[in-house]
Amino acid sequence: MHPPMQTSPEHAASPRGTDRRRLLGMITAALAVGVIPEAWLAEAAYAAPAWNRPFDKWIPITAGFGMRTDPITGESRMHYGTDYSASGILGYPIRACAAGTVSVGYNAAGFGHYATVTHADGWRTLYGHMREAPVVGSGTQVAAGQHLGNVGSTGRSTGPHLHLEITQNGAYHNPESILAGAPYAGAPGNPPSILTKDGLMYLIWSTGGTGYLVTPNRVIGLRSMAHYNLFKRIINSNQAAAQPEVFNALEIDQINAYLNGTVPA
């Protein structure tokens, strides 16, 4: 069972009729000639979420994405997500797969207590059959790995499990294909003090394989894709007011090196 999908605001055109994908292309072209209009930077953002898994440890998959025999009716029907379950899982914390904005609901004939998180670039995750109402409310900004609720068996369910769905602009994807290689959700922590939530830090990755960090004062070329992904995590983390992602000492040194104008190791 599925709550109705809505058109994501990230996928909508800007007031001037330029969508985000075209905008990022224009910014990349402008970087090549050293011209970066402020109006473009005000709307720029990275293009995809930084994913982690919905738990802080391995939980077995009990039903995958695709056609299956419905456990209640015995009919063959499409399963639009992945089910995770194990002995003793009732009440285990479910964590956001990426930063975004929460919406919560209840559907007795479907997902029971559930939460959806809207992420960057039209992506959305849904977490179904929670034991009770999610611990965060609609409109809450959450960080990757933040606690959303607890595993339960509410709604149309035959036992305690998490039903996870991942969509982009309304199209369903196999969660395991999206989360392949993603880390387990980390413990919440504090980002480096040099970072703020002022919305003035952006990432661009050009088709030529060059990454840029855009700050209010300058454009900084990034040394590697790993460093690009590090700053993507920072932006994800700073979308949330509580429980942001942990950064280790080496990562903080790399961040400071870039922001101080030196190339990190």
mmCIF file of C-alpha atoms in Angstrom:
data_model
loop_
_atom_site.group_PDB
_atom_site.id
_atom_site.type_symbol
_atom_site.label_atom_id
_atom_site.label_comp_id
_atom_site.label_asym_id
_atom_site.label_seq_id
_atom_site.Cartn_x
_atom_site.Cartn_y
_atom_site.Cartn_z
ATOM 1 C CA MET A 1 0.000 0.000 0.000
ATOM 2 C CA HIS A 2 1.329 3.428 -0.841
ATOM 3 C CA PRO A 3 0.448 6.956 0.267
ATOM 4 C CA PRO A 4 0.021 9.294 -2.712
ATOM 5 C CA MET A 5 3.250 10.663 -4.150
ATOM 6 C CA GLN A 6 3.574 14.385 -4.627
ATOM 7 C CA THR A 7 5.695 16.415 -6.986
ATOM 8 C CA SER A 8 8.882 17.301 -5.161
ATOM 9 C CA PRO A 9 9.647 21.021 -4.794
ATOM 10 C CA GLU A 10 13.266 20.333 -5.777
ATOM 11 C CA HIS A 11 12.078 19.153 -9.196
ATOM 12 C CA ALA A 12 9.948 22.215 -9.842
ATOM 13 C CA ALA A 13 11.223 24.955 -12.149
ATOM 14 C CA SER A 14 12.612 28.124 -10.630
ATOM 15 C CA PRO A 15 10.592 31.366 -10.884
ATOM 16 C CA ARG A 16 12.671 32.321 -13.913
ATOM 17 C CA GLY A 17 11.939 29.005 -15.636
ATOM 18 C CA THR A 18 15.412 27.462 -15.192
ATOM 19 C CA ASP A 19 15.456 24.012 -13.565
ATOM 20 C CA ARG A 20 18.253 22.991 -11.220
ATOM 21 C CA ARG A 21 20.016 20.666 -13.644
ATOM 22 C CA ARG A 22 20.308 23.378 -16.284
ATOM 23 C CA LEU A 23 21.296 25.876 -13.606
ATOM 24 C CA LEU A 24 24.184 23.703 -12.447
ATOM 25 C CA GLY A 25 25.346 23.373 -16.042
ATOM 26 C CA MET A 26 25.288 27.167 -16.443
ATOM 27 C CA ILE A 27 27.306 27.594 -13.239
ATOM 28 C CA THR A 28 29.896 25.065 -14.378
ATOM 29 C CA ALA A 29 30.249 26.883 -17.720
ATOM 30 C CA ALA A 30 30.581 30.182 -15.872
ATOM 31 C CA LEU A 31 33.352 28.738 -13.705
ATOM 32 C CA ALA A 32 35.319 27.891 -16.835
ATOM 33 C CA VAL A 33 35.460 31.566 -17.822
ATOM 34 C CA GLY A 34 35.711 32.922 -14.286
ATOM 35 C CA VAL A 35 32.238 34.484 -14.149
ATOM 36 C CA ILE A 36 29.799 33.359 -11.422
ATOM 37 C CA PRO A 37 26.689 35.559 -11.157
ATOM 38 C CA GLU A 38 25.425 35.824 -7.560
ATOM 39 C CA ALA A 39 21.847 35.070 -8.589
ATOM 40 C CA TRP A 40 22.895 31.623 -9.795
ATOM 41 C CA LEU A 41 24.812 30.826 -6.613
ATOM 42 C CA ALA A 42 21.754 31.746 -4.557
ATOM 43 C CA GLU A 43 19.906 28.783 -6.100
ATOM 44 C CA ALA A 44 22.762 26.300 -6.585
ATOM 45 C CA ALA A 45 22.942 23.047 -4.608
ATOM 46 C CA TYR A 46 24.482 19.612 -4.848
ATOM 47 C CA ALA A 47 22.551 17.188 -7.037
ATOM 48 C CA ALA A 48 22.025 14.041 -4.977
ATOM 49 C CA PRO A 49 21.734 12.896 -1.371
ATOM 50 C CA ALA A 50 24.632 11.350 0.555
ATOM 51 C CA TRP A 51 23.101 8.001 1.464
ATOM 52 C CA ASN A 52 23.464 5.815 4.527
ATOM 53 C CA ARG A 53 21.531 2.712 5.557
ATOM 54 C CA PRO A 54 18.396 2.983 7.722
ATOM 55 C CA PHE A 55 19.993 1.224 10.723
ATOM 56 C CA ASP A 56 23.257 1.540 12.629
ATOM 57 C CA LYS A 57 24.063 -2.144 12.012
ATOM 58 C CA TRP A 58 23.284 -4.961 9.575
ATOM 59 C CA ILE A 59 19.623 -6.079 9.597
ATOM 60 C CA PRO A 60 18.581 -8.983 7.313
ATOM 61 C CA ILE A 61 16.343 -8.389 4.309
ATOM 62 C CA THR A 62 13.206 -10.519 4.521
ATOM 63 C CA ALA A 63 11.506 -9.303 1.329
ATOM 64 C CA GLY A 64 13.154 -7.556 -1.598
ATOM 65 C CA PHE A 65 11.970 -5.146 -4.269
ATOM 66 C CA GLY A 66 9.913 -6.705 -7.079
ATOM 67 C CA MET A 67 7.105 -9.140 -7.702
ATOM 68 C CA ARG A 68 6.273 -11.485 -4.820
ATOM 69 C CA THR A 69 3.467 -13.510 -3.249
ATOM 70 C CA ASP A 70 1.549 -11.203 -0.946
ATOM 71 C CA PRO A 71 1.871 -12.642 2.598
ATOM 72 C CA ILE A 72 -1.722 -11.672 3.459
ATOM 73 C CA THR A 73 -3.729 -12.437 0.291
ATOM 74 C CA GLY A 74 -1.453 -14.982 -1.414
ATOM 75 C CA GLU A 75 -1.717 -13.023 -4.665
ATOM 76 C CA SER A 76 1.215 -12.108 -6.885
ATOM 77 C CA ARG A 77 1.807 -8.390 -6.632
ATOM 78 C CA MET A 78 4.554 -5.766 -6.825
ATOM 79 C CA HIS A 79 6.524 -5.014 -3.666
ATOM 80 C CA TYR A 80 7.737 -1.436 -4.064
ATOM 81 C CA GLY A 81 10.313 -1.483 -1.286
ATOM 82 C CA THR A 82 12.616 -3.585 0.858
ATOM 83 C CA ASP A 83 11.591 -5.198 4.154
ATOM 84 C CA TYR A 84 14.131 -5.554 6.972
ATOM 85 C CA SER A 85 13.507 -7.747 9.996
ATOM 86 C CA ALA A 86 15.210 -9.911 12.611
ATOM 87 C CA SER A 87 14.486 -11.505 15.957
ATOM 88 C CA GLY A 88 14.112 -8.832 18.625
ATOM 89 C CA ILE A 89 13.829 -5.974 16.134
ATOM 90 C CA LEU A 90 10.593 -4.589 17.613
ATOM 91 C CA GLY A 91 11.327 -1.062 18.833
ATOM 92 C CA TYR A 92 14.764 -0.820 17.149
ATOM 93 C CA PRO A 93 15.640 2.753 16.005
ATOM 94 C CA ILE A 94 15.044 3.607 12.333
ATOM 95 C CA ARG A 95 17.337 6.311 10.956
ATOM 96 C CA ALA A 96 17.046 8.679 7.996
ATOM 97 C CA CYS A 97 18.893 7.463 4.898
ATOM 98 C CA ALA A 98 19.870 11.055 4.007
ATOM 99 C CA ALA A 99 19.205 14.610 5.122
ATOM 100 C CA GLY A 100 15.882 16.184 4.250
ATOM 101 C CA THR A 101 12.439 17.336 5.349
ATOM 102 C CA VAL A 102 10.071 14.989 7.190
ATOM 103 C CA SER A 103 6.381 14.306 6.625
ATOM 104 C CA VAL A 104 4.533 11.874 8.896
ATOM 105 C CA GLY A 105 1.218 10.040 8.691
ATOM 106 C CA TYR A 106 -0.880 7.030 9.664
ATOM 107 C CA ASN A 107 -2.731 4.574 7.403
ATOM 108 C CA ALA A 108 -4.353 1.601 9.147
ATOM 109 C CA ALA A 109 -4.818 -0.262 5.839
ATOM 110 C CA GLY A 110 -1.306 0.494 4.588
ATOM 111 C CA PHE A 111 1.904 1.574 6.273
ATOM 112 C CA GLY A 112 0.447 2.180 9.741
ATOM 113 C CA HIS A 113 2.638 4.809 11.395
ATOM 114 C CA TYR A 114 5.084 6.008 8.743
ATOM 115 C CA ALA A 115 7.440 8.846 7.863
ATOM 116 C CA THR A 116 8.671 10.161 4.536
ATOM 117 C CA VAL A 117 11.788 12.277 4.072
ATOM 118 C CA THR A 118 12.137 14.529 1.017
ATOM 119 C CA HIS A 119 15.782 14.846 -0.055
ATOM 120 C CA ALA A 120 17.708 16.743 -2.727
ATOM 121 C CA ASP A 121 17.007 16.407 -6.458
ATOM 122 C CA GLY A 122 13.526 14.910 -6.143
ATOM 123 C CA TRP A 123 14.534 11.909 -4.002
ATOM 124 C CA ARG A 124 12.233 10.665 -1.257
ATOM 125 C CA THR A 125 12.423 7.825 1.253
ATOM 126 C CA LEU A 126 9.488 6.211 3.076
ATOM 127 C CA TYR A 127 9.723 4.264 6.350
ATOM 128 C CA GLY A 128 6.641 2.151 7.087
ATOM 129 C CA HIS A 129 5.024 0.151 9.912
ATOM 130 C CA MET A 130 6.607 2.042 12.826
ATOM 131 C CA ARG A 131 5.588 0.888 16.299
ATOM 132 C CA GLU A 132 4.186 4.296 17.200
ATOM 133 C CA ALA A 133 4.108 7.786 15.732
ATOM 134 C CA PRO A 134 7.529 8.973 14.472
ATOM 135 C CA VAL A 135 9.687 10.823 17.012
ATOM 136 C CA VAL A 136 9.981 13.785 14.601
ATOM 137 C CA GLY A 137 7.068 15.771 13.221
ATOM 138 C CA SER A 138 6.100 16.968 9.759
ATOM 139 C CA GLY A 139 8.275 19.838 8.582
ATOM 140 C CA THR A 140 11.270 18.798 10.710
ATOM 141 C CA GLN A 141 14.681 19.066 9.035
ATOM 142 C CA VAL A 142 16.721 15.939 9.766
ATOM 143 C CA ALA A 143 20.328 14.956 9.189
ATOM 144 C CA ALA A 144 21.497 11.733 7.591
ATOM 145 C CA GLY A 145 21.356 9.036 10.263
ATOM 146 C CA GLN A 146 18.963 10.911 12.533
ATOM 147 C CA HIS A 147 16.442 8.859 14.551
ATOM 148 C CA LEU A 148 13.009 8.925 12.872
ATOM 149 C CA GLY A 149 11.046 6.317 14.802
ATOM 150 C CA ASN A 150 11.080 2.680 15.894
ATOM 151 C CA VAL A 151 10.442 -0.621 14.132
ATOM 152 C CA GLY A 152 6.905 -1.909 14.599
ATOM 153 C CA SER A 153 4.085 -3.795 12.913
ATOM 154 C CA THR A 154 1.310 -1.225 12.530
ATOM 155 C CA GLY A 155 -0.918 -1.108 9.464
ATOM 156 C CA ARG A 156 -0.959 -3.899 6.878
ATOM 157 C CA SER A 157 1.788 -6.025 8.394
ATOM 158 C CA THR A 158 2.361 -9.621 9.479
ATOM 159 C CA GLY A 159 5.135 -8.901 11.987
ATOM 160 C CA PRO A 160 7.721 -6.317 13.141
ATOM 161 C CA HIS A 161 9.775 -4.972 10.248
ATOM 162 C CA LEU A 162 10.814 -1.820 8.415
ATOM 163 C CA HIS A 163 9.383 -1.341 4.938
ATOM 164 C CA LEU A 164 11.688 1.104 3.110
ATOM 165 C CA GLU A 165 10.848 2.736 -0.228
ATOM 166 C CA ILE A 166 13.035 5.051 -2.315
ATOM 167 C CA THR A 167 11.625 7.171 -5.141
ATOM 168 C CA GLN A 168 12.884 9.952 -7.364
ATOM 169 C CA ASN A 169 10.270 12.293 -8.792
ATOM 170 C CA GLY A 170 7.646 9.610 -8.140
ATOM 171 C CA ALA A 171 9.533 6.722 -9.799
ATOM 172 C CA TYR A 172 10.229 3.723 -7.552
ATOM 173 C CA HIS A 173 13.790 2.386 -7.225
ATOM 174 C CA ASN A 174 15.122 -0.783 -5.640
ATOM 175 C CA PRO A 175 16.432 0.498 -2.286
ATOM 176 C CA GLU A 176 19.309 -1.981 -2.297
ATOM 177 C CA SER A 177 20.550 -0.672 -5.651
ATOM 178 C CA ILE A 178 20.519 2.897 -4.309
ATOM 179 C CA LEU A 179 22.096 2.009 -0.955
ATOM 180 C CA ALA A 180 24.756 -0.345 -2.372
ATOM 181 C CA GLY A 181 28.034 0.532 -0.651
ATOM 182 C CA ALA A 182 26.382 3.050 1.684
ATOM 183 C CA PRO A 183 27.603 3.020 5.317
ATOM 184 C CA TYR A 184 25.471 2.176 8.301
ATOM 185 C CA ALA A 185 23.896 5.179 9.997
ATOM 186 C CA GLY A 186 26.416 6.784 12.337
ATOM 187 C CA ALA A 187 25.872 8.098 15.822
ATOM 188 C CA PRO A 188 24.735 11.739 15.873
ATOM 189 C CA GLY A 189 27.328 14.373 16.713
ATOM 190 C CA ASN A 190 28.371 17.986 16.164
ATOM 191 C CA PRO A 191 29.786 19.397 12.908
ATOM 192 C CA PRO A 192 32.938 21.545 12.950
ATOM 193 C CA SER A 193 32.328 24.937 14.527
ATOM 194 C CA ILE A 194 33.533 26.728 11.377
ATOM 195 C CA LEU A 195 30.370 25.648 9.560
ATOM 196 C CA THR A 196 27.065 27.460 9.701
ATOM 197 C CA LYS A 197 23.527 27.025 8.392
ATOM 198 C CA ASP A 198 23.614 30.264 6.398
ATOM 199 C CA GLY A 199 23.026 28.451 3.114
ATOM 200 C CA LEU A 200 26.081 30.008 1.476
ATOM 201 C CA MET A 201 28.122 26.889 0.762
ATOM 202 C CA TYR A 202 27.518 25.022 -2.499
ATOM 203 C CA LEU A 203 29.045 22.176 -4.477
ATOM 204 C CA ILE A 204 29.468 21.777 -8.215
ATOM 205 C CA TRP A 205 30.908 18.777 -10.075
ATOM 206 C CA SER A 206 31.691 19.433 -13.725
ATOM 207 C CA THR A 207 31.345 16.875 -16.518
ATOM 208 C CA GLY A 208 35.122 17.169 -16.928
ATOM 209 C CA GLY A 209 35.609 15.616 -13.496
ATOM 210 C CA THR A 210 36.455 18.767 -11.560
ATOM 211 C CA GLY A 211 34.801 19.649 -8.277
ATOM 212 C CA TYR A 212 34.278 23.110 -6.806
ATOM 213 C CA LEU A 213 33.272 24.385 -3.391
ATOM 214 C CA VAL A 214 31.550 27.765 -3.631
ATOM 215 C CA THR A 215 31.611 29.997 -0.525
ATOM 216 C CA PRO A 216 30.548 33.647 -0.132
ATOM 217 C CA ASN A 217 34.116 34.810 -0.741
ATOM 218 C CA ARG A 218 35.636 32.506 -3.327
ATOM 219 C CA VAL A 219 35.423 29.361 -5.449
ATOM 220 C CA ILE A 220 37.739 26.570 -4.319
ATOM 221 C CA GLY A 221 38.776 23.702 -6.572
ATOM 222 C CA LEU A 222 38.505 20.327 -4.818
ATOM 223 C CA ARG A 223 41.393 17.871 -4.939
ATOM 224 C CA SER A 224 39.382 14.672 -5.285
ATOM 225 C CA MET A 225 35.921 13.114 -5.419
ATOM 226 C CA ALA A 226 36.475 12.040 -1.793
ATOM 227 C CA HIS A 227 36.797 15.689 -0.777
ATOM 228 C CA TYR A 228 33.724 16.570 -2.846
ATOM 229 C CA ASN A 229 31.792 13.883 -0.963
ATOM 230 C CA LEU A 230 33.130 15.207 2.348
ATOM 231 C CA PHE A 231 31.656 18.640 1.666
ATOM 232 C CA LYS A 232 28.434 17.033 0.449
ATOM 233 C CA ARG A 233 28.167 15.417 3.896
ATOM 234 C CA ILE A 234 28.749 18.814 5.492
ATOM 235 C CA ILE A 235 25.907 20.400 3.543
ATOM 236 C CA ASN A 236 23.634 17.460 4.404
ATOM 237 C CA SER A 237 24.557 17.816 8.059
ATOM 238 C CA ASN A 238 23.908 21.530 8.152
ATOM 239 C CA GLN A 239 20.389 21.101 6.823
ATOM 240 C CA ALA A 240 19.452 19.760 10.247
ATOM 241 C CA ALA A 241 19.184 21.723 13.480
ATOM 242 C CA ALA A 242 19.684 18.652 15.700
ATOM 243 C CA GLN A 243 21.838 15.533 15.648
ATOM 244 C CA PRO A 244 24.138 16.453 12.746
ATOM 245 C CA GLU A 245 26.692 14.010 11.369
ATOM 246 C CA VAL A 246 30.025 13.246 13.062
ATOM 247 C CA PHE A 247 33.278 14.447 11.448
ATOM 248 C CA ASN A 248 36.580 12.937 12.559
ATOM 249 C CA ALA A 249 39.785 14.866 13.240
ATOM 250 C CA LEU A 250 41.309 14.156 9.812
ATOM 251 C CA GLU A 251 38.155 15.333 8.039
ATOM 252 C CA ILE A 252 38.060 18.537 10.089
ATOM 253 C CA ASP A 253 41.732 19.179 9.213
ATOM 254 C CA GLN A 254 40.890 18.747 5.509
ATOM 255 C CA ILE A 255 37.923 21.107 5.792
ATOM 256 C CA ASN A 256 40.000 23.752 7.527
ATOM 257 C CA ALA A 257 42.782 23.388 4.967
ATOM 258 C CA TYR A 258 40.384 24.160 2.120
ATOM 259 C CA LEU A 259 38.721 27.057 3.878
ATOM 260 C CA ASN A 260 42.109 28.506 4.853
ATOM 261 C CA GLY A 261 43.259 28.418 1.241
ATOM 262 C CA THR A 262 45.688 25.477 1.357
ATOM 263 C CA VAL A 263 45.503 22.080 -0.328
ATOM 264 C CA PRO A 264 44.952 19.269 2.194
ATOM 265 C CA ALA A 265 46.845 15.997 2.159
#
